[in-house]
Amino acid sequence: YDRAVDELKRVIALDPDFPGAYHQLLDHYQYNTGEFSRSLEYAIRFTELDPENPDGWRHQAEAFVNVGDYESARAIQQKIAELNPDNFFAGWIDFRIATRTGNEAAFREAVNWILPRTQDLRWLKGLIADGHIKIGDLQGAMDWYLRANPGWADPAAWNRLVRLWPSDACNVAWLFLNSGDETRGAGLLEQALEMHEVRLPAVTEHADRFDTEVCYLANGDTEKALDSLQTQLDHGHILGWEGWMRSPIYDPIRHEPRFLEIQEQYDRKIAVQREAV
């Protein structure tokens, strides 16, 4: 990540008005390090250079969602609606807030509003599947994962899918195991664990960012799950934690002292970020 940031800042030094470099930096600070105030800074600069691009406004609003300031987020979402009321980003913040707070009615309403305004986006289907887990609708989650990648139903496709979507692999394995499909659940979990424990650490310093704790929880290994969560927190891989922590995936550790301490650390980190934002 340090090398990537250095290269992006070199691009900005060469061309301070190139919006793409600012977009990459705001993504980095949001998705990779959980520095939402820094993400907001680069989102603002991106919007200054490309004010008609709704993606810049969307990222500004997301920075506020990530620290729990929903009023500010919705005010920025309104700017997207003013640019183009039919752009699906005009309802994106409603979707993000609903998944973060676990509001089932608002989540379903946001999905129903967004879908007719989008193309066939695989990444969006995956996020909708995630949202169904967060509201406790496991069948809905499985349906959406299969809509995103029908190959999850076919063990012959798992090697490719686990490589492409290691986080989803843990989630789908957990869903199989918790819907009575023990055979497919165990088979997919075995491949997912091999990816997370062997293949990913061989190629990235941040293998922990791919939600390995879900695989450990599916495997009944609560201590490894807690270790993974602590590492993610230390590294700043905290985007979306608020919603995930409420999901049934974490029921086996919900009352564990270490889990409660991790939640307290997360809350303190978000409080600092909120003040900075």
CSV table of C-alpha atoms in Angstrom, one decimal:
chain,number,residue,atom,x,y,z
A,1,TYR,CA,0.0,0.0,0.0
A,2,ASP,CA,2.8,2.4,0.8
A,3,ARG,CA,4.3,1.9,-2.7
A,4,ALA,CA,0.9,2.4,-4.3
A,5,VAL,CA,0.4,5.6,-2.5
A,6,ASP,CA,3.8,6.9,-3.4
A,7,GLU,CA,3.1,6.1,-7.1
A,8,LEU,CA,-0.3,7.8,-7.0
A,9,LYS,CA,1.2,10.9,-5.4
A,10,ARG,CA,3.9,11.0,-8.1
A,11,VAL,CA,1.1,10.9,-10.7
A,12,ILE,CA,-0.5,13.9,-9.0
A,13,ALA,CA,2.8,15.7,-9.0
A,14,LEU,CA,3.1,15.2,-12.7
A,15,ASP,CA,-0.6,16.1,-13.4
A,16,PRO,CA,-2.4,17.7,-10.4
A,17,ASP,CA,-5.7,17.9,-12.4
A,18,PHE,CA,-5.9,14.2,-13.3
A,19,PRO,CA,-9.1,13.0,-11.5
A,20,GLY,CA,-8.3,9.3,-11.7
A,21,ALA,CA,-5.4,9.6,-9.3
A,22,TYR,CA,-7.5,11.1,-6.6
A,23,HIS,CA,-10.2,8.5,-7.2
A,24,GLN,CA,-7.6,5.7,-6.6
A,25,LEU,CA,-6.4,7.4,-3.4
A,26,LEU,CA,-9.9,7.8,-2.0
A,27,ASP,CA,-10.6,4.2,-2.7
A,28,HIS,CA,-7.4,3.2,-1.0
A,29,TYR,CA,-8.2,5.1,2.2
A,30,GLN,CA,-11.7,3.8,2.3
A,31,TYR,CA,-11.3,0.2,1.3
A,32,ASN,CA,-7.8,-0.6,2.4
A,33,THR,CA,-7.0,1.4,5.5
A,34,GLY,CA,-10.3,2.6,7.0
A,35,GLU,CA,-9.1,6.3,7.0
A,36,PHE,CA,-12.4,7.8,6.1
A,37,SER,CA,-11.5,11.4,6.7
A,38,ARG,CA,-8.6,11.1,4.3
A,39,SER,CA,-10.9,9.4,1.8
A,40,LEU,CA,-13.2,12.3,2.1
A,41,GLU,CA,-10.4,14.8,1.3
A,42,TYR,CA,-9.6,13.1,-1.9
A,43,ALA,CA,-13.2,12.6,-2.8
A,44,ILE,CA,-13.7,16.4,-2.5
A,45,ARG,CA,-10.7,17.0,-4.7
A,46,PHE,CA,-12.0,14.5,-7.2
A,47,THR,CA,-15.4,16.2,-7.3
A,48,GLU,CA,-13.8,19.6,-7.7
A,49,LEU,CA,-12.1,18.3,-10.9
A,50,ASP,CA,-15.1,16.4,-12.2
A,51,PRO,CA,-18.2,18.0,-10.6
A,52,GLU,CA,-20.7,16.3,-13.0
A,53,ASN,CA,-19.5,12.8,-12.0
A,54,PRO,CA,-21.9,11.3,-9.5
A,55,ASP,CA,-19.2,8.9,-8.3
A,56,GLY,CA,-17.3,11.6,-6.6
A,57,TRP,CA,-20.4,12.8,-4.7
A,58,ARG,CA,-21.2,9.2,-3.8
A,59,HIS,CA,-17.8,8.7,-2.3
A,60,GLN,CA,-18.2,11.9,-0.2
A,61,ALA,CA,-21.5,10.6,1.1
A,62,GLU,CA,-20.0,7.2,1.9
A,63,ALA,CA,-17.3,8.8,4.1
A,64,PHE,CA,-20.1,10.2,6.3
A,65,VAL,CA,-22.0,6.9,6.3
A,66,ASN,CA,-18.9,5.1,7.4
A,67,VAL,CA,-18.7,7.2,10.5
A,68,GLY,CA,-22.5,7.2,11.2
A,69,ASP,CA,-23.3,10.7,10.1
A,70,TYR,CA,-26.3,9.9,8.0
A,71,GLU,CA,-27.8,13.4,7.9
A,72,SER,CA,-24.7,14.7,6.1
A,73,ALA,CA,-24.6,11.6,3.8
A,74,ARG,CA,-28.2,12.1,2.7
A,75,ALA,CA,-27.6,15.8,2.0
A,76,ILE,CA,-24.8,14.9,-0.4
A,77,GLN,CA,-27.0,12.1,-1.9
A,78,GLN,CA,-29.4,14.9,-2.8
A,79,LYS,CA,-26.7,16.5,-4.9
A,80,ILE,CA,-26.5,13.3,-7.0
A,81,ALA,CA,-30.3,13.3,-7.5
A,82,GLU,CA,-30.0,16.9,-8.7
A,83,LEU,CA,-27.5,15.8,-11.3
A,84,ASN,CA,-29.5,12.8,-12.4
A,85,PRO,CA,-32.5,11.5,-10.4
A,86,ASP,CA,-32.4,8.2,-12.3
A,87,ASN,CA,-28.7,7.4,-11.6
A,88,PHE,CA,-28.7,4.5,-9.2
A,89,PHE,CA,-26.2,6.4,-7.0
A,90,ALA,CA,-29.1,8.7,-6.1
A,91,GLY,CA,-30.4,5.9,-3.9
A,92,TRP,CA,-27.1,4.3,-3.0
A,93,ILE,CA,-26.7,6.0,0.3
A,94,ASP,CA,-30.1,4.7,1.4
A,95,PHE,CA,-28.8,1.2,0.6
A,96,ARG,CA,-25.6,1.7,2.5
A,97,ILE,CA,-27.3,3.1,5.6
A,98,ALA,CA,-29.8,0.3,5.6
A,99,THR,CA,-27.1,-2.4,5.5
A,100,ARG,CA,-25.1,-0.6,8.1
A,101,THR,CA,-28.0,-0.3,10.5
A,102,GLY,CA,-29.7,-3.6,9.8
A,103,ASN,CA,-33.0,-1.9,8.8
A,104,GLU,CA,-34.7,-4.7,6.8
A,105,ALA,CA,-37.6,-2.6,5.4
A,106,ALA,CA,-35.3,0.2,4.3
A,107,PHE,CA,-32.8,-2.3,2.8
A,108,ARG,CA,-35.5,-4.0,0.7
A,109,GLU,CA,-36.9,-0.6,-0.4
A,110,ALA,CA,-33.5,0.6,-1.4
A,111,VAL,CA,-32.8,-2.6,-3.4
A,112,ASN,CA,-36.1,-2.3,-5.2
A,113,TRP,CA,-35.3,1.3,-6.1
A,114,ILE,CA,-31.8,0.7,-7.3
A,115,LEU,CA,-32.2,-2.5,-9.4
A,116,PRO,CA,-34.3,-1.0,-12.2
A,117,ARG,CA,-31.7,1.7,-12.6
A,118,THR,CA,-28.7,-0.5,-13.0
A,119,GLN,CA,-27.2,-2.8,-15.6
A,120,ASP,CA,-26.3,-6.4,-14.8
A,121,LEU,CA,-23.6,-5.6,-12.3
A,122,ARG,CA,-22.0,-8.6,-10.6
A,123,TRP,CA,-20.4,-6.6,-7.8
A,124,LEU,CA,-23.8,-5.1,-6.9
A,125,LYS,CA,-25.4,-8.5,-6.7
A,126,GLY,CA,-22.7,-9.6,-4.3
A,127,LEU,CA,-23.3,-6.6,-2.1
A,128,ILE,CA,-27.1,-7.3,-2.1
A,129,ALA,CA,-26.3,-10.9,-1.1
A,130,ASP,CA,-24.1,-9.5,1.7
A,131,GLY,CA,-27.0,-7.2,2.8
A,132,HIS,CA,-29.3,-10.2,3.0
A,133,ILE,CA,-26.9,-11.9,5.4
A,134,LYS,CA,-26.8,-8.7,7.5
A,135,ILE,CA,-30.6,-8.7,7.9
A,136,GLY,CA,-30.7,-12.4,8.6
A,137,ASP,CA,-32.3,-13.5,5.4
A,138,LEU,CA,-30.1,-16.5,4.6
A,139,GLN,CA,-32.1,-17.9,1.7
A,140,GLY,CA,-32.2,-14.4,0.1
A,141,ALA,CA,-28.4,-14.2,0.5
A,142,MET,CA,-27.9,-17.6,-1.2
A,143,ASP,CA,-30.2,-16.6,-4.0
A,144,TRP,CA,-28.3,-13.4,-4.7
A,145,TYR,CA,-24.9,-15.1,-4.5
A,146,LEU,CA,-26.1,-17.5,-7.2
A,147,ARG,CA,-27.4,-14.7,-9.3
A,148,ALA,CA,-24.0,-13.1,-9.0
A,149,ASN,CA,-22.1,-16.3,-9.8
A,150,PRO,CA,-24.3,-19.4,-10.6
A,151,GLY,CA,-21.1,-21.5,-10.4
A,152,TRP,CA,-21.3,-21.5,-6.6
A,153,ALA,CA,-23.8,-24.3,-7.0
A,154,ASP,CA,-21.3,-26.4,-9.0
A,155,PRO,CA,-18.2,-27.8,-7.2
A,156,ALA,CA,-16.4,-27.9,-10.5
A,157,ALA,CA,-16.4,-24.1,-10.7
A,158,TRP,CA,-15.2,-23.5,-7.2
A,159,ASN,CA,-11.5,-23.4,-7.8
A,160,ARG,CA,-12.0,-20.4,-10.2
A,161,LEU,CA,-14.5,-18.7,-8.0
A,162,VAL,CA,-12.6,-19.0,-4.8
A,163,ARG,CA,-9.6,-17.4,-6.5
A,164,LEU,CA,-11.7,-14.5,-7.9
A,165,TRP,CA,-14.0,-14.0,-4.8
A,166,PRO,CA,-12.2,-15.3,-1.7
A,167,SER,CA,-14.5,-13.3,0.7
A,168,ASP,CA,-17.7,-14.6,-1.0
A,169,ALA,CA,-16.3,-18.2,-0.8
A,170,CYS,CA,-16.3,-18.0,3.0
A,171,ASN,CA,-19.8,-16.5,3.0
A,172,VAL,CA,-21.3,-19.1,0.6
A,173,ALA,CA,-19.7,-21.9,2.5
A,174,TRP,CA,-21.2,-20.6,5.7
A,175,LEU,CA,-24.6,-20.4,4.0
A,176,PHE,CA,-24.4,-23.9,2.7
A,177,LEU,CA,-23.5,-25.2,6.2
A,178,ASN,CA,-26.3,-23.2,7.8
A,179,SER,CA,-28.9,-24.3,5.3
A,180,GLY,CA,-28.4,-28.0,5.8
A,181,ASP,CA,-26.2,-28.6,2.7
A,182,GLU,CA,-23.3,-30.1,4.7
A,183,THR,CA,-21.6,-31.8,1.8
A,184,ARG,CA,-21.2,-28.7,-0.4
A,185,GLY,CA,-20.6,-26.5,2.6
A,186,ALA,CA,-17.7,-28.7,3.8
A,187,GLY,CA,-16.2,-29.0,0.3
A,188,LEU,CA,-16.3,-25.3,-0.4
A,189,LEU,CA,-15.0,-24.4,3.1
A,190,GLU,CA,-12.0,-26.7,2.6
A,191,GLN,CA,-11.1,-24.9,-0.7
A,192,ALA,CA,-11.8,-21.5,0.8
A,193,LEU,CA,-9.5,-22.1,3.9
A,194,GLU,CA,-6.7,-23.3,1.6
A,195,MET,CA,-7.0,-20.0,-0.3
A,196,HIS,CA,-7.0,-17.9,2.8
A,197,GLU,CA,-4.4,-19.7,4.8
A,198,VAL,CA,-1.9,-20.7,2.0
A,199,ARG,CA,-2.4,-19.0,-1.3
A,200,LEU,CA,-3.4,-15.5,-0.3
A,201,PRO,CA,-0.6,-15.0,2.3
A,202,ALA,CA,1.9,-16.0,-0.4
A,203,VAL,CA,1.0,-13.1,-2.6
A,204,THR,CA,-0.2,-10.3,-0.4
A,205,GLU,CA,0.8,-8.6,2.9
A,206,HIS,CA,-2.9,-8.1,3.7
A,207,ALA,CA,-4.5,-11.5,3.3
A,208,ASP,CA,-6.6,-10.6,6.4
A,209,ARG,CA,-8.6,-8.1,4.4
A,210,PHE,CA,-10.6,-10.9,2.7
A,211,ASP,CA,-12.9,-11.7,5.7
A,212,THR,CA,-11.0,-14.9,6.7
A,213,GLU,CA,-12.9,-14.9,10.1
A,214,VAL,CA,-16.1,-16.0,8.3
A,215,CYS,CA,-14.3,-19.2,7.2
A,216,TYR,CA,-13.0,-19.8,10.7
A,217,LEU,CA,-16.5,-19.3,12.2
A,218,ALA,CA,-17.9,-21.7,9.6
A,219,ASN,CA,-15.2,-24.1,10.7
A,220,GLY,CA,-16.0,-23.6,14.4
A,221,ASP,CA,-12.6,-22.1,15.2
A,222,THR,CA,-13.6,-19.1,17.3
A,223,GLU,CA,-10.0,-18.2,18.5
A,224,LYS,CA,-8.7,-18.0,14.9
A,225,ALA,CA,-11.7,-15.9,14.0
A,226,LEU,CA,-11.0,-13.5,16.8
A,227,ASP,CA,-7.4,-13.3,15.8
A,228,SER,CA,-8.4,-12.5,12.3
A,229,LEU,CA,-10.7,-9.7,13.4
A,230,GLN,CA,-8.1,-8.2,15.6
A,231,THR,CA,-5.6,-8.1,12.7
A,232,GLN,CA,-8.2,-6.5,10.4
A,233,LEU,CA,-8.9,-3.9,13.0
A,234,ASP,CA,-5.2,-3.2,13.5
A,235,HIS,CA,-4.7,-2.9,9.7
A,236,GLY,CA,-7.8,-0.7,9.2
A,237,HIS,CA,-9.8,-3.1,7.1
A,238,ILE,CA,-13.0,-2.0,8.8
A,239,LEU,CA,-15.3,-0.9,6.0
A,240,GLY,CA,-18.8,-2.3,6.5
A,241,TRP,CA,-18.0,-3.7,10.0
A,242,GLU,CA,-21.0,-2.1,11.6
A,243,GLY,CA,-23.5,-4.1,9.5
A,244,TRP,CA,-21.5,-7.3,9.6
A,245,MET,CA,-21.2,-7.3,13.4
A,246,ARG,CA,-24.9,-7.6,13.7
A,247,SER,CA,-25.2,-10.5,11.3
A,248,PRO,CA,-25.9,-14.1,12.5
A,249,ILE,CA,-22.4,-15.2,11.3
A,250,TYR,CA,-21.0,-13.7,14.5
A,251,ASP,CA,-23.5,-15.3,16.9
A,252,PRO,CA,-20.9,-17.9,18.1
A,253,ILE,CA,-18.6,-15.1,19.4
A,254,ARG,CA,-21.1,-12.4,20.1
A,255,HIS,CA,-20.7,-12.6,23.9
A,256,GLU,CA,-17.0,-13.5,24.0
A,257,PRO,CA,-14.9,-10.9,26.0
A,258,ARG,CA,-12.4,-10.6,23.1
A,259,PHE,CA,-15.2,-9.9,20.6
A,260,LEU,CA,-16.6,-7.2,22.9
A,261,GLU,CA,-13.2,-5.6,23.3
A,262,ILE,CA,-12.7,-5.6,19.5
A,263,GLN,CA,-16.1,-3.9,19.1
A,264,GLU,CA,-15.0,-1.3,21.7
A,265,GLN,CA,-11.8,-0.7,19.9
A,266,TYR,CA,-13.7,-0.3,16.6
A,267,ASP,CA,-16.2,2.1,18.2
A,268,ARG,CA,-13.3,4.3,19.5
A,269,LYS,CA,-11.6,4.3,16.1
A,270,ILE,CA,-14.9,5.3,14.4
A,271,ALA,CA,-15.4,8.1,17.0
A,272,VAL,CA,-11.9,9.5,16.1
A,273,GLN,CA,-12.8,9.3,12.4
A,274,ARG,CA,-16.1,10.9,12.9
A,275,GLU,CA,-14.5,13.9,14.6
A,276,ALA,CA,-12.0,14.2,11.8
A,277,VAL,CA,-14.7,14.0,9.1
